[in-house]
Amino acid sequence: MNTSQAFIELVRKRTSIRKYSDQSFEAQEFKEILNLFKELETGLFGSKIRYKLISNLDEQAETRFGTYGFISGAQYYIAGAVNQNPMAFIDFGYNTEKLILALTGLNLGTCWLGGTFSRGQFAEEINLQENELLPCITPVGYATESRGLREKLIRFGAKSDTRLPFETLFLNTETNTISDDFIQMLECVRMAPSASNKQPWRLVVTDNQFGFYLKRTAGYGKFTPGNDLQQVDMGIALAHFTGAAEAFGYTFTISNGSNMEILPEMEAVAEVVLSK
Ligand SMILES: Cc1cc2nc3c(=O)[nH]c(=O)nc-3n(C[C@H](O)[C@H](O)[C@H](O)COP(=O)(O)O)c2cc1C
């Protein structure tokens, strides 16, 4: 399989796993996870990120860490802390999705959690500092053979198996002719996970320039005050796009949204320019 097909497969393979088997990791996997943490210490826009692998194995209790019943059987969690700055949520989303895709490649299951976890417990465990944010965590481990009933209900509630139409997400692709490579790379963005599957990413494609805009879901922020999950979603979309671009043999430059065209009802987040 060539690199572009391998990346598309990885993106397709990733799915939120909420029920875990009791199979434990091998020493090699611990090593690989810790190496990934090291590789992902700095965000695209310079944020400092530190990850911690947290054991949930406690003989005294079935679950040490609270996820309000959303996750079952997880032996480990990964928490990430990022220093506060204007691009913190984007950087966190970008690096953490890179981590999640790499874990998917190791056949490990994950599930972004930005709302349904006991924040205080994880903040304590990672020793969260005053200038840091803890946007999300993920369980990590082997999936059970089939999804649990509760998991199926959560997926049904969030319509997790669907995505918005291509033309809704990629604004001027109907009128512009874009290459087959670009279509496949944009499909990788379309398959990305997002909080409550809201898919707030909108892209404006002009030749080899890709403007990433955030179209916020009305009222969404009030569920997680101070934790901008839709900016995290933007970082995730950028990770899928740049990962796909590299796999298709492109190099890219990225800049923040300050010089992007202002469009109604959307926030300019970042612009990616590709070259070959
Ligand atoms: C930033 C972010 C936060 C999320 N928070 C939660 C959460 O708190 N609880 C949960 O069960 N799922 C959470 N999810 C998972 C989404 O519901 C899931 O990604 C989406 O429904 C698409 O399903 P998929 O990941 O299987 O493709 C979150 C996803 C993202 C990207």
PDB file of C-alpha atoms and ligand atoms in Angstrom:
ATOM      1  CA  MET A   1       0.000   0.000   0.000  1.00  0.00           C
ATOM      2  CA  ASN A   2       1.413   3.435  -0.857  1.00  0.00           C
ATOM      3  CA  THR A   3       1.654   6.188   1.775  1.00  0.00           C
ATOM      4  CA  SER A   4      -1.451   8.062   0.645  1.00  0.00           C
ATOM      5  CA  GLN A   5      -3.619   4.930   0.761  1.00  0.00           C
ATOM      6  CA  ALA A   6      -2.077   3.978   4.118  1.00  0.00           C
ATOM      7  CA  PHE A   7      -3.012   7.379   5.565  1.00  0.00           C
ATOM      8  CA  ILE A   8      -6.576   7.143   4.238  1.00  0.00           C
ATOM      9  CA  GLU A   9      -6.863   3.664   5.793  1.00  0.00           C
ATOM     10  CA  LEU A  10      -5.670   5.025   9.140  1.00  0.00           C
ATOM     11  CA  VAL A  11      -8.217   7.835   9.056  1.00  0.00           C
ATOM     12  CA  ARG A  12     -10.951   5.310   8.205  1.00  0.00           C
ATOM     13  CA  LYS A  13      -9.838   2.928  10.922  1.00  0.00           C
ATOM     14  CA  ARG A  14      -9.980   5.505  13.728  1.00  0.00           C
ATOM     15  CA  THR A  15     -13.297   5.510  15.488  1.00  0.00           C
ATOM     16  CA  SER A  16     -14.246   6.389  19.051  1.00  0.00           C
ATOM     17  CA  ILE A  17     -13.905   3.326  21.296  1.00  0.00           C
ATOM     18  CA  ARG A  18     -15.803   3.480  24.578  1.00  0.00           C
ATOM     19  CA  LYS A  19     -15.643  -0.170  25.677  1.00  0.00           C
ATOM     20  CA  TYR A  20     -12.279  -1.822  26.330  1.00  0.00           C
ATOM     21  CA  SER A  21     -11.140  -5.418  26.729  1.00  0.00           C
ATOM     22  CA  ASP A  22      -8.897  -6.629  29.554  1.00  0.00           C
ATOM     23  CA  GLN A  23      -5.951  -7.244  27.206  1.00  0.00           C
ATOM     24  CA  SER A  24      -2.974  -5.264  28.524  1.00  0.00           C
ATOM     25  CA  PHE A  25      -0.173  -3.500  26.677  1.00  0.00           C
ATOM     26  CA  GLU A  26       3.201  -5.008  25.916  1.00  0.00           C
ATOM     27  CA  ALA A  27       6.376  -3.252  27.072  1.00  0.00           C
ATOM     28  CA  GLN A  28       7.013  -2.196  23.467  1.00  0.00           C
ATOM     29  CA  GLU A  29       3.713  -0.337  23.326  1.00  0.00           C
ATOM     30  CA  PHE A  30       4.480   1.606  26.501  1.00  0.00           C
ATOM     31  CA  LYS A  31       7.772   2.597  24.924  1.00  0.00           C
ATOM     32  CA  GLU A  32       6.115   3.724  21.699  1.00  0.00           C
ATOM     33  CA  ILE A  33       3.480   5.741  23.557  1.00  0.00           C
ATOM     34  CA  LEU A  34       6.098   7.541  25.630  1.00  0.00           C
ATOM     35  CA  ASN A  35       8.137   8.256  22.476  1.00  0.00           C
ATOM     36  CA  LEU A  36       5.065   9.788  20.847  1.00  0.00           C
ATOM     37  CA  PHE A  37       4.582  12.063  23.873  1.00  0.00           C
ATOM     38  CA  LYS A  38       8.139  13.339  23.349  1.00  0.00           C
ATOM     39  CA  GLU A  39       7.636  13.926  19.614  1.00  0.00           C
ATOM     40  CA  LEU A  40       4.466  15.910  20.238  1.00  0.00           C
ATOM     41  CA  GLU A  41       5.688  18.337  22.894  1.00  0.00           C
ATOM     42  CA  THR A  42       5.444  21.434  20.679  1.00  0.00           C
ATOM     43  CA  GLY A  43       2.365  22.584  18.771  1.00  0.00           C
ATOM     44  CA  LEU A  44       2.219  23.962  15.213  1.00  0.00           C
ATOM     45  CA  PHE A  45       1.908  27.479  16.628  1.00  0.00           C
ATOM     46  CA  GLY A  46       4.430  26.928  19.418  1.00  0.00           C
ATOM     47  CA  SER A  47       2.297  25.840  22.402  1.00  0.00           C
ATOM     48  CA  LYS A  48       3.967  23.549  24.914  1.00  0.00           C
ATOM     49  CA  ILE A  49       2.074  20.320  25.472  1.00  0.00           C
ATOM     50  CA  ARG A  50       2.792  17.563  27.954  1.00  0.00           C
ATOM     51  CA  TYR A  51       1.022  14.228  27.989  1.00  0.00           C
ATOM     52  CA  LYS A  52       0.786  11.703  30.769  1.00  0.00           C
ATOM     53  CA  LEU A  53      -0.197   8.039  30.636  1.00  0.00           C
ATOM     54  CA  ILE A  54      -2.386   7.392  33.653  1.00  0.00           C
ATOM     55  CA  SER A  55      -3.094   3.935  34.996  1.00  0.00           C
ATOM     56  CA  ASN A  56      -6.686   3.153  35.816  1.00  0.00           C
ATOM     57  CA  LEU A  57      -5.767  -0.199  37.310  1.00  0.00           C
ATOM     58  CA  ASP A  58      -6.800  -0.316  40.901  1.00  0.00           C
ATOM     59  CA  GLU A  59      -7.760  -3.523  42.545  1.00  0.00           C
ATOM     60  CA  GLN A  60      -9.927  -1.701  45.066  1.00  0.00           C
ATOM     61  CA  ALA A  61     -12.242  -0.059  42.595  1.00  0.00           C
ATOM     62  CA  GLU A  62     -13.707  -0.989  39.243  1.00  0.00           C
ATOM     63  CA  THR A  63     -12.892   2.443  37.861  1.00  0.00           C
ATOM     64  CA  ARG A  64     -10.641   4.939  39.538  1.00  0.00           C
ATOM     65  CA  PHE A  65     -11.342   7.685  37.063  1.00  0.00           C
ATOM     66  CA  GLY A  66     -14.751   9.069  36.338  1.00  0.00           C
ATOM     67  CA  THR A  67     -16.207   9.340  32.835  1.00  0.00           C
ATOM     68  CA  TYR A  68     -19.870   9.429  33.883  1.00  0.00           C
ATOM     69  CA  GLY A  69     -20.292   5.897  32.571  1.00  0.00           C
ATOM     70  CA  PHE A  70     -19.246   6.850  29.035  1.00  0.00           C
ATOM     71  CA  ILE A  71     -16.131   4.645  29.053  1.00  0.00           C
ATOM     72  CA  SER A  72     -15.917   1.113  30.385  1.00  0.00           C
ATOM     73  CA  GLY A  73     -12.997  -1.220  31.003  1.00  0.00           C
ATOM     74  CA  ALA A  74     -10.197   1.244  30.167  1.00  0.00           C
ATOM     75  CA  GLN A  75      -6.930   0.332  31.877  1.00  0.00           C
ATOM     76  CA  TYR A  76      -5.191   3.554  30.879  1.00  0.00           C
ATOM     77  CA  TYR A  77      -5.990   7.145  30.055  1.00  0.00           C
ATOM     78  CA  ILE A  78      -3.906   9.836  28.422  1.00  0.00           C
ATOM     79  CA  ALA A  79      -4.299  13.371  29.717  1.00  0.00           C
ATOM     80  CA  GLY A  80      -2.690  16.360  28.033  1.00  0.00           C
ATOM     81  CA  ALA A  81      -1.901  19.809  29.416  1.00  0.00           C
ATOM     82  CA  VAL A  82      -1.167  22.823  27.197  1.00  0.00           C
ATOM     83  CA  ASN A  83       0.131  26.236  28.217  1.00  0.00           C
ATOM     84  CA  GLN A  84      -2.507  28.978  27.885  1.00  0.00           C
ATOM     85  CA  ASN A  85      -2.138  31.121  24.747  1.00  0.00           C
ATOM     86  CA  PRO A  86      -4.433  32.176  21.880  1.00  0.00           C
ATOM     87  CA  MET A  87      -3.620  29.076  19.775  1.00  0.00           C
ATOM     88  CA  ALA A  88      -3.617  26.593  22.682  1.00  0.00           C
ATOM     89  CA  PHE A  89      -6.794  24.715  21.728  1.00  0.00           C
ATOM     90  CA  ILE A  90      -5.792  24.483  18.057  1.00  0.00           C
ATOM     91  CA  ASP A  91      -2.322  23.199  18.929  1.00  0.00           C
ATOM     92  CA  PHE A  92      -3.761  20.754  21.421  1.00  0.00           C
ATOM     93  CA  GLY A  93      -6.269  19.402  18.885  1.00  0.00           C
ATOM     94  CA  TYR A  94      -3.589  19.078  16.217  1.00  0.00           C
ATOM     95  CA  ASN A  95      -1.010  17.234  18.304  1.00  0.00           C
ATOM     96  CA  THR A  96      -3.490  15.072  20.159  1.00  0.00           C
ATOM     97  CA  GLU A  97      -5.099  13.899  16.910  1.00  0.00           C
ATOM     98  CA  LYS A  98      -1.622  13.056  15.588  1.00  0.00           C
ATOM     99  CA  LEU A  99      -1.170  11.026  18.755  1.00  0.00           C
ATOM    100  CA  ILE A 100      -4.557   9.344  18.317  1.00  0.00           C
ATOM    101  CA  LEU A 101      -3.846   8.426  14.692  1.00  0.00           C
ATOM    102  CA  ALA A 102      -0.466   6.985  15.692  1.00  0.00           C
ATOM    103  CA  LEU A 103      -2.167   4.934  18.431  1.00  0.00           C
ATOM    104  CA  THR A 104      -4.729   3.760  15.872  1.00  0.00           C
ATOM    105  CA  GLY A 105      -1.783   2.570  13.784  1.00  0.00           C
ATOM    106  CA  LEU A 106      -0.675   0.493  16.800  1.00  0.00           C
ATOM    107  CA  ASN A 107      -4.183  -1.061  16.886  1.00  0.00           C
ATOM    108  CA  LEU A 108      -5.036   0.802  20.071  1.00  0.00           C
ATOM    109  CA  GLY A 109      -8.486   2.258  20.615  1.00  0.00           C
ATOM    110  CA  THR A 110      -9.073   5.816  21.847  1.00  0.00           C
ATOM    111  CA  CYS A 111     -11.956   8.239  22.381  1.00  0.00           C
ATOM    112  CA  TRP A 112     -11.666  12.007  22.605  1.00  0.00           C
ATOM    113  CA  LEU A 113     -13.340  13.162  25.824  1.00  0.00           C
ATOM    114  CA  GLY A 114     -13.842  16.885  26.293  1.00  0.00           C
ATOM    115  CA  GLY A 115     -16.978  16.909  28.384  1.00  0.00           C
ATOM    116  CA  THR A 116     -17.757  13.570  29.983  1.00  0.00           C
ATOM    117  CA  PHE A 117     -14.853  13.143  32.367  1.00  0.00           C
ATOM    118  CA  SER A 118     -14.108  14.113  35.899  1.00  0.00           C
ATOM    119  CA  ARG A 119     -11.817  17.051  35.208  1.00  0.00           C
ATOM    120  CA  GLY A 120     -10.635  17.531  38.799  1.00  0.00           C
ATOM    121  CA  GLN A 121      -9.291  13.989  39.096  1.00  0.00           C
ATOM    122  CA  PHE A 122      -7.299  14.228  35.876  1.00  0.00           C
ATOM    123  CA  ALA A 123      -6.055  17.755  36.643  1.00  0.00           C
ATOM    124  CA  GLU A 124      -4.674  16.457  39.898  1.00  0.00           C
ATOM    125  CA  GLU A 125      -3.128  13.419  38.236  1.00  0.00           C
ATOM    126  CA  ILE A 126      -1.283  15.520  35.646  1.00  0.00           C
ATOM    127  CA  ASN A 127      -0.452  18.179  38.230  1.00  0.00           C
ATOM    128  CA  LEU A 128      -2.093  20.906  36.146  1.00  0.00           C
ATOM    129  CA  GLN A 129      -0.407  24.288  36.595  1.00  0.00           C
ATOM    130  CA  GLU A 130      -2.150  27.671  36.785  1.00  0.00           C
ATOM    131  CA  ASN A 131      -0.994  28.697  33.315  1.00  0.00           C
ATOM    132  CA  GLU A 132      -2.109  25.416  31.736  1.00  0.00           C
ATOM    133  CA  LEU A 133      -5.327  24.048  30.247  1.00  0.00           C
ATOM    134  CA  LEU A 134      -6.559  20.461  30.237  1.00  0.00           C
ATOM    135  CA  PRO A 135      -8.882  20.489  27.205  1.00  0.00           C
ATOM    136  CA  CYS A 136      -9.480  16.755  26.734  1.00  0.00           C
ATOM    137  CA  ILE A 137      -8.359  13.277  27.682  1.00  0.00           C
ATOM    138  CA  THR A 138      -8.647   9.884  26.002  1.00  0.00           C
ATOM    139  CA  PRO A 139      -8.798   6.322  27.249  1.00  0.00           C
ATOM    140  CA  VAL A 140      -6.329   4.050  25.466  1.00  0.00           C
ATOM    141  CA  GLY A 141      -6.427   0.290  25.105  1.00  0.00           C
ATOM    142  CA  TYR A 142      -7.774  -2.609  23.083  1.00  0.00           C
ATOM    143  CA  ALA A 143     -11.369  -2.499  21.958  1.00  0.00           C
ATOM    144  CA  THR A 144     -13.751  -5.314  22.782  1.00  0.00           C
ATOM    145  CA  GLU A 145     -14.831  -7.357  19.775  1.00  0.00           C
ATOM    146  CA  SER A 146     -18.151  -5.598  19.464  1.00  0.00           C
ATOM    147  CA  ARG A 147     -19.444  -2.300  20.752  1.00  0.00           C
ATOM    148  CA  GLY A 148     -21.505  -2.258  23.941  1.00  0.00           C
ATOM    149  CA  LEU A 149     -25.175  -1.255  23.976  1.00  0.00           C
ATOM    150  CA  ARG A 150     -24.443   1.972  25.849  1.00  0.00           C
ATOM    151  CA  GLU A 151     -21.763   2.813  23.309  1.00  0.00           C
ATOM    152  CA  LYS A 152     -24.187   2.173  20.447  1.00  0.00           C
ATOM    153  CA  LEU A 153     -26.708   4.506  22.063  1.00  0.00           C
ATOM    154  CA  ILE A 154     -24.097   7.265  22.468  1.00  0.00           C
ATOM    155  CA  ARG A 155     -23.148   6.875  18.807  1.00  0.00           C
ATOM    156  CA  PHE A 156     -26.789   6.986  17.785  1.00  0.00           C
ATOM    157  CA  GLY A 157     -27.324  10.140  19.884  1.00  0.00           C
ATOM    158  CA  ALA A 158     -24.357  11.949  18.308  1.00  0.00           C
ATOM    159  CA  LYS A 159     -25.079  10.536  14.797  1.00  0.00           C
ATOM    160  CA  SER A 160     -21.428   9.459  14.902  1.00  0.00           C
ATOM    161  CA  ASP A 161     -21.530   7.427  11.699  1.00  0.00           C
ATOM    162  CA  THR A 162     -22.562  10.328   9.497  1.00  0.00           C
ATOM    163  CA  ARG A 163     -20.747  13.383   8.176  1.00  0.00           C
ATOM    164  CA  LEU A 164     -21.999  16.564   6.513  1.00  0.00           C
ATOM    165  CA  PRO A 165     -21.952  16.604   2.685  1.00  0.00           C
ATOM    166  CA  PHE A 166     -18.666  17.486   0.980  1.00  0.00           C
ATOM    167  CA  GLU A 167     -20.155  20.673  -0.538  1.00  0.00           C
ATOM    168  CA  THR A 168     -21.337  21.901   2.874  1.00  0.00           C
ATOM    169  CA  LEU A 169     -17.870  21.640   4.391  1.00  0.00           C
ATOM    170  CA  PHE A 170     -15.718  22.727   1.440  1.00  0.00           C
ATOM    171  CA  LEU A 171     -17.276  25.942   0.344  1.00  0.00           C
ATOM    172  CA  ASN A 172     -16.236  26.703  -3.198  1.00  0.00           C
ATOM    173  CA  THR A 173     -15.500  23.224  -4.463  1.00  0.00           C
ATOM    174  CA  GLU A 174     -18.650  23.075  -6.575  1.00  0.00           C
ATOM    175  CA  THR A 175     -17.605  25.952  -8.805  1.00  0.00           C
ATOM    176  CA  ASN A 176     -13.820  25.295  -8.815  1.00  0.00           C
ATOM    177  CA  THR A 177     -12.271  22.267 -10.397  1.00  0.00           C
ATOM    178  CA  ILE A 178     -10.031  20.594  -7.850  1.00  0.00           C
ATOM    179  CA  SER A 179      -7.663  17.710  -8.367  1.00  0.00           C
ATOM    180  CA  ASP A 180      -8.417  14.144  -7.416  1.00  0.00           C
ATOM    181  CA  ASP A 181      -5.601  14.278  -4.811  1.00  0.00           C
ATOM    182  CA  PHE A 182      -7.186  17.319  -3.185  1.00  0.00           C
ATOM    183  CA  ILE A 183     -10.599  15.628  -3.121  1.00  0.00           C
ATOM    184  CA  GLN A 184      -9.118  12.644  -1.280  1.00  0.00           C
ATOM    185  CA  MET A 185      -7.251  14.913   1.142  1.00  0.00           C
ATOM    186  CA  LEU A 186     -10.443  16.847   1.882  1.00  0.00           C
ATOM    187  CA  GLU A 187     -12.253  13.539   2.461  1.00  0.00           C
ATOM    188  CA  CYS A 188      -9.700  12.878   5.212  1.00  0.00           C
ATOM    189  CA  VAL A 189     -10.831  16.130   6.867  1.00  0.00           C
ATOM    190  CA  ARG A 190     -14.466  15.143   6.436  1.00  0.00           C
ATOM    191  CA  MET A 191     -13.866  11.860   8.303  1.00  0.00           C
ATOM    192  CA  ALA A 192     -12.276  13.615  11.292  1.00  0.00           C
ATOM    193  CA  PRO A 193     -13.831  13.311  14.739  1.00  0.00           C
ATOM    194  CA  SER A 194     -15.370  16.400  16.337  1.00  0.00           C
ATOM    195  CA  ALA A 195     -17.063  17.188  19.632  1.00  0.00           C
ATOM    196  CA  SER A 196     -20.651  15.863  19.483  1.00  0.00           C
ATOM    197  CA  ASN A 197     -19.900  15.246  15.789  1.00  0.00           C
ATOM    198  CA  LYS A 198     -20.774  18.893  15.037  1.00  0.00           C
ATOM    199  CA  GLN A 199     -18.113  19.187  12.284  1.00  0.00           C
ATOM    200  CA  PRO A 200     -17.646  22.954  12.635  1.00  0.00           C
ATOM    201  CA  TRP A 201     -14.851  23.078  10.038  1.00  0.00           C
ATOM    202  CA  ARG A 202     -15.374  24.972   6.777  1.00  0.00           C
ATOM    203  CA  LEU A 203     -12.674  25.249   4.139  1.00  0.00           C
ATOM    204  CA  VAL A 204     -12.245  27.710   1.326  1.00  0.00           C
ATOM    205  CA  VAL A 205     -10.087  26.218  -1.419  1.00  0.00           C
ATOM    206  CA  THR A 206      -8.291  28.544  -3.839  1.00  0.00           C
ATOM    207  CA  ASP A 207      -5.759  26.761  -6.051  1.00  0.00           C
ATOM    208  CA  ASN A 208      -3.205  25.385  -3.570  1.00  0.00           C
ATOM    209  CA  GLN A 209      -4.426  27.519  -0.626  1.00  0.00           C
ATOM    210  CA  PHE A 210      -6.761  26.101   1.976  1.00  0.00           C
ATOM    211  CA  GLY A 211      -8.429  28.539   4.367  1.00  0.00           C
ATOM    212  CA  PHE A 212      -9.713  26.850   7.528  1.00  0.00           C
ATOM    213  CA  TYR A 213     -12.711  28.598   9.095  1.00  0.00           C
ATOM    214  CA  LEU A 214     -14.671  27.794  12.246  1.00  0.00           C
ATOM    215  CA  LYS A 215     -18.449  27.921  11.954  1.00  0.00           C
ATOM    216  CA  ARG A 216     -19.538  27.688  15.557  1.00  0.00           C
ATOM    217  CA  THR A 217     -22.565  25.668  16.603  1.00  0.00           C
ATOM    218  CA  ALA A 218     -24.928  28.135  18.284  1.00  0.00           C
ATOM    219  CA  GLY A 219     -24.968  27.725  22.065  1.00  0.00           C
ATOM    220  CA  TYR A 220     -22.434  24.894  22.066  1.00  0.00           C
ATOM    221  CA  GLY A 221     -19.803  26.649  24.193  1.00  0.00           C
ATOM    222  CA  LYS A 222     -22.084  26.940  27.194  1.00  0.00           C
ATOM    223  CA  PHE A 223     -21.759  23.207  27.946  1.00  0.00           C
ATOM    224  CA  THR A 224     -18.011  23.470  28.473  1.00  0.00           C
ATOM    225  CA  PRO A 225     -17.245  27.061  29.572  1.00  0.00           C
ATOM    226  CA  GLY A 226     -13.571  27.967  29.219  1.00  0.00           C
ATOM    227  CA  ASN A 227     -12.887  24.822  27.211  1.00  0.00           C
ATOM    228  CA  ASP A 228     -13.156  25.666  23.524  1.00  0.00           C
ATOM    229  CA  LEU A 229     -13.859  22.240  22.061  1.00  0.00           C
ATOM    230  CA  GLN A 230     -14.720  23.630  18.640  1.00  0.00           C
ATOM    231  CA  GLN A 231     -11.235  25.132  18.372  1.00  0.00           C
ATOM    232  CA  VAL A 232      -9.888  21.716  19.358  1.00  0.00           C
ATOM    233  CA  ASP A 233     -11.974  20.366  16.446  1.00  0.00           C
ATOM    234  CA  MET A 234     -10.211  22.832  14.126  1.00  0.00           C
ATOM    235  CA  GLY A 235      -6.811  21.544  15.256  1.00  0.00           C
ATOM    236  CA  ILE A 236      -7.983  17.990  14.571  1.00  0.00           C
ATOM    237  CA  ALA A 237      -9.138  18.920  11.055  1.00  0.00           C
ATOM    238  CA  LEU A 238      -5.770  20.573  10.377  1.00  0.00           C
ATOM    239  CA  ALA A 239      -3.983  17.415  11.529  1.00  0.00           C
ATOM    240  CA  HIS A 240      -6.016  15.282   9.123  1.00  0.00           C
ATOM    241  CA  PHE A 241      -5.378  17.705   6.283  1.00  0.00           C
ATOM    242  CA  THR A 242      -1.627  18.159   6.745  1.00  0.00           C
ATOM    243  CA  GLY A 243      -1.206  14.432   7.450  1.00  0.00           C
ATOM    244  CA  ALA A 244      -2.977  13.658   4.175  1.00  0.00           C
ATOM    245  CA  ALA A 245      -0.999  16.338   2.312  1.00  0.00           C
ATOM    246  CA  GLU A 246       2.309  14.850   3.455  1.00  0.00           C
ATOM    247  CA  ALA A 247       1.131  11.353   2.584  1.00  0.00           C
ATOM    248  CA  PHE A 248       0.271  12.592  -0.926  1.00  0.00           C
ATOM    249  CA  GLY A 249       3.794  14.024  -1.267  1.00  0.00           C
ATOM    250  CA  TYR A 250       3.106  17.721  -0.602  1.00  0.00           C
ATOM    251  CA  THR A 251       4.970  20.046   1.705  1.00  0.00           C
ATOM    252  CA  PHE A 252       3.003  22.735   3.463  1.00  0.00           C
ATOM    253  CA  THR A 253       3.302  26.082   5.189  1.00  0.00           C
ATOM    254  CA  ILE A 254       0.757  27.186   7.715  1.00  0.00           C
ATOM    255  CA  SER A 255      -0.120  30.601   9.107  1.00  0.00           C
ATOM    256  CA  ASN A 256      -2.711  31.809  11.575  1.00  0.00           C
ATOM    257  CA  GLY A 257      -5.921  33.405  10.351  1.00  0.00           C
ATOM    258  CA  SER A 258      -4.870  37.060  10.741  1.00  0.00           C
ATOM    259  CA  ASN A 259      -4.426  37.661   6.989  1.00  0.00           C
ATOM    260  CA  MET A 260      -7.347  35.561   5.807  1.00  0.00           C
ATOM    261  CA  GLU A 261     -10.411  37.010   4.148  1.00  0.00           C
ATOM    262  CA  ILE A 262     -13.147  37.780   6.680  1.00  0.00           C
ATOM    263  CA  LEU A 263     -16.294  35.789   5.943  1.00  0.00           C
ATOM    264  CA  PRO A 264     -19.694  36.252   7.596  1.00  0.00           C
ATOM    265  CA  GLU A 265     -20.518  34.102  10.644  1.00  0.00           C
ATOM    266  CA  MET A 266     -17.164  32.330  10.605  1.00  0.00           C
ATOM    267  CA  GLU A 267     -13.827  32.709  12.369  1.00  0.00           C
ATOM    268  CA  ALA A 268     -10.675  32.591  10.261  1.00  0.00           C
ATOM    269  CA  VAL A 269      -8.405  30.065  11.969  1.00  0.00           C
ATOM    270  CA  ALA A 270      -5.494  29.106   9.728  1.00  0.00           C
ATOM    271  CA  GLU A 271      -4.340  28.963   6.146  1.00  0.00           C
ATOM    272  CA  VAL A 272      -2.397  26.063   4.685  1.00  0.00           C
ATOM    273  CA  VAL A 273      -0.481  26.485   1.428  1.00  0.00           C
ATOM    274  CA  LEU A 274       0.687  23.340  -0.346  1.00  0.00           C
ATOM    275  CA  SER A 275       3.550  22.803  -2.741  1.00  0.00           C
ATOM    276  CA  LYS A 276       5.077  19.773  -4.387  1.00  0.00           C
TER     277      LYS A 276
HETATM  278  C1  LIG B   1     -12.912  17.560  20.958  1.00  0.00           C
HETATM  279  C2  LIG B   1     -13.810  16.354  21.145  1.00  0.00           C
HETATM  280  C3  LIG B   1     -14.468  16.142  22.346  1.00  0.00           C
HETATM  281  C4  LIG B   1     -15.265  15.005  22.525  1.00  0.00           C
HETATM  282  N1  LIG B   1     -15.858  14.794  23.750  1.00  0.00           N
HETATM  283  C5  LIG B   1     -16.555  13.647  23.964  1.00  0.00           C
HETATM  284  C6  LIG B   1     -17.084  13.372  25.259  1.00  0.00           C
HETATM  285  O1  LIG B   1     -16.945  14.158  26.200  1.00  0.00           O
HETATM  286  N2  LIG B   1     -17.735  12.193  25.439  1.00  0.00           N
HETATM  287  C7  LIG B   1     -17.893  11.281  24.428  1.00  0.00           C
HETATM  288  O2  LIG B   1     -18.475  10.218  24.661  1.00  0.00           O
HETATM  289  N3  LIG B   1     -17.405  11.529  23.176  1.00  0.00           N
HETATM  290  C8  LIG B   1     -16.743  12.678  22.930  1.00  0.00           C
HETATM  291  N4  LIG B   1     -16.208  12.922  21.680  1.00  0.00           N
HETATM  292  C9  LIG B   1     -16.347  11.922  20.592  1.00  0.00           C
HETATM  293  C10 LIG B   1     -17.320  12.364  19.487  1.00  0.00           C
HETATM  294  O3  LIG B   1     -18.651  12.200  19.922  1.00  0.00           O
HETATM  295  C11 LIG B   1     -17.043  11.525  18.216  1.00  0.00           C
HETATM  296  O4  LIG B   1     -15.751  11.819  17.756  1.00  0.00           O
HETATM  297  C12 LIG B   1     -18.032  11.800  17.096  1.00  0.00           C
HETATM  298  O5  LIG B   1     -19.337  11.429  17.476  1.00  0.00           O
HETATM  299  C13 LIG B   1     -17.668  11.026  15.805  1.00  0.00           C
HETATM  300  O6  LIG B   1     -17.566   9.638  16.050  1.00  0.00           O
HETATM  301  P1  LIG B   1     -16.212   8.864  15.717  1.00  0.00           P
HETATM  302  O7  LIG B   1     -15.115   9.460  16.578  1.00  0.00           O
HETATM  303  O8  LIG B   1     -16.456   7.428  16.056  1.00  0.00           O
HETATM  304  O9  LIG B   1     -15.904   9.080  14.256  1.00  0.00           O
HETATM  305  C14 LIG B   1     -15.435  14.069  21.465  1.00  0.00           C
HETATM  306  C15 LIG B   1     -14.778  14.298  20.249  1.00  0.00           C
HETATM  307  C16 LIG B   1     -13.965  15.414  20.088  1.00  0.00           C
HETATM  308  C17 LIG B   1     -13.246  15.598  18.796  1.00  0.00           C
END
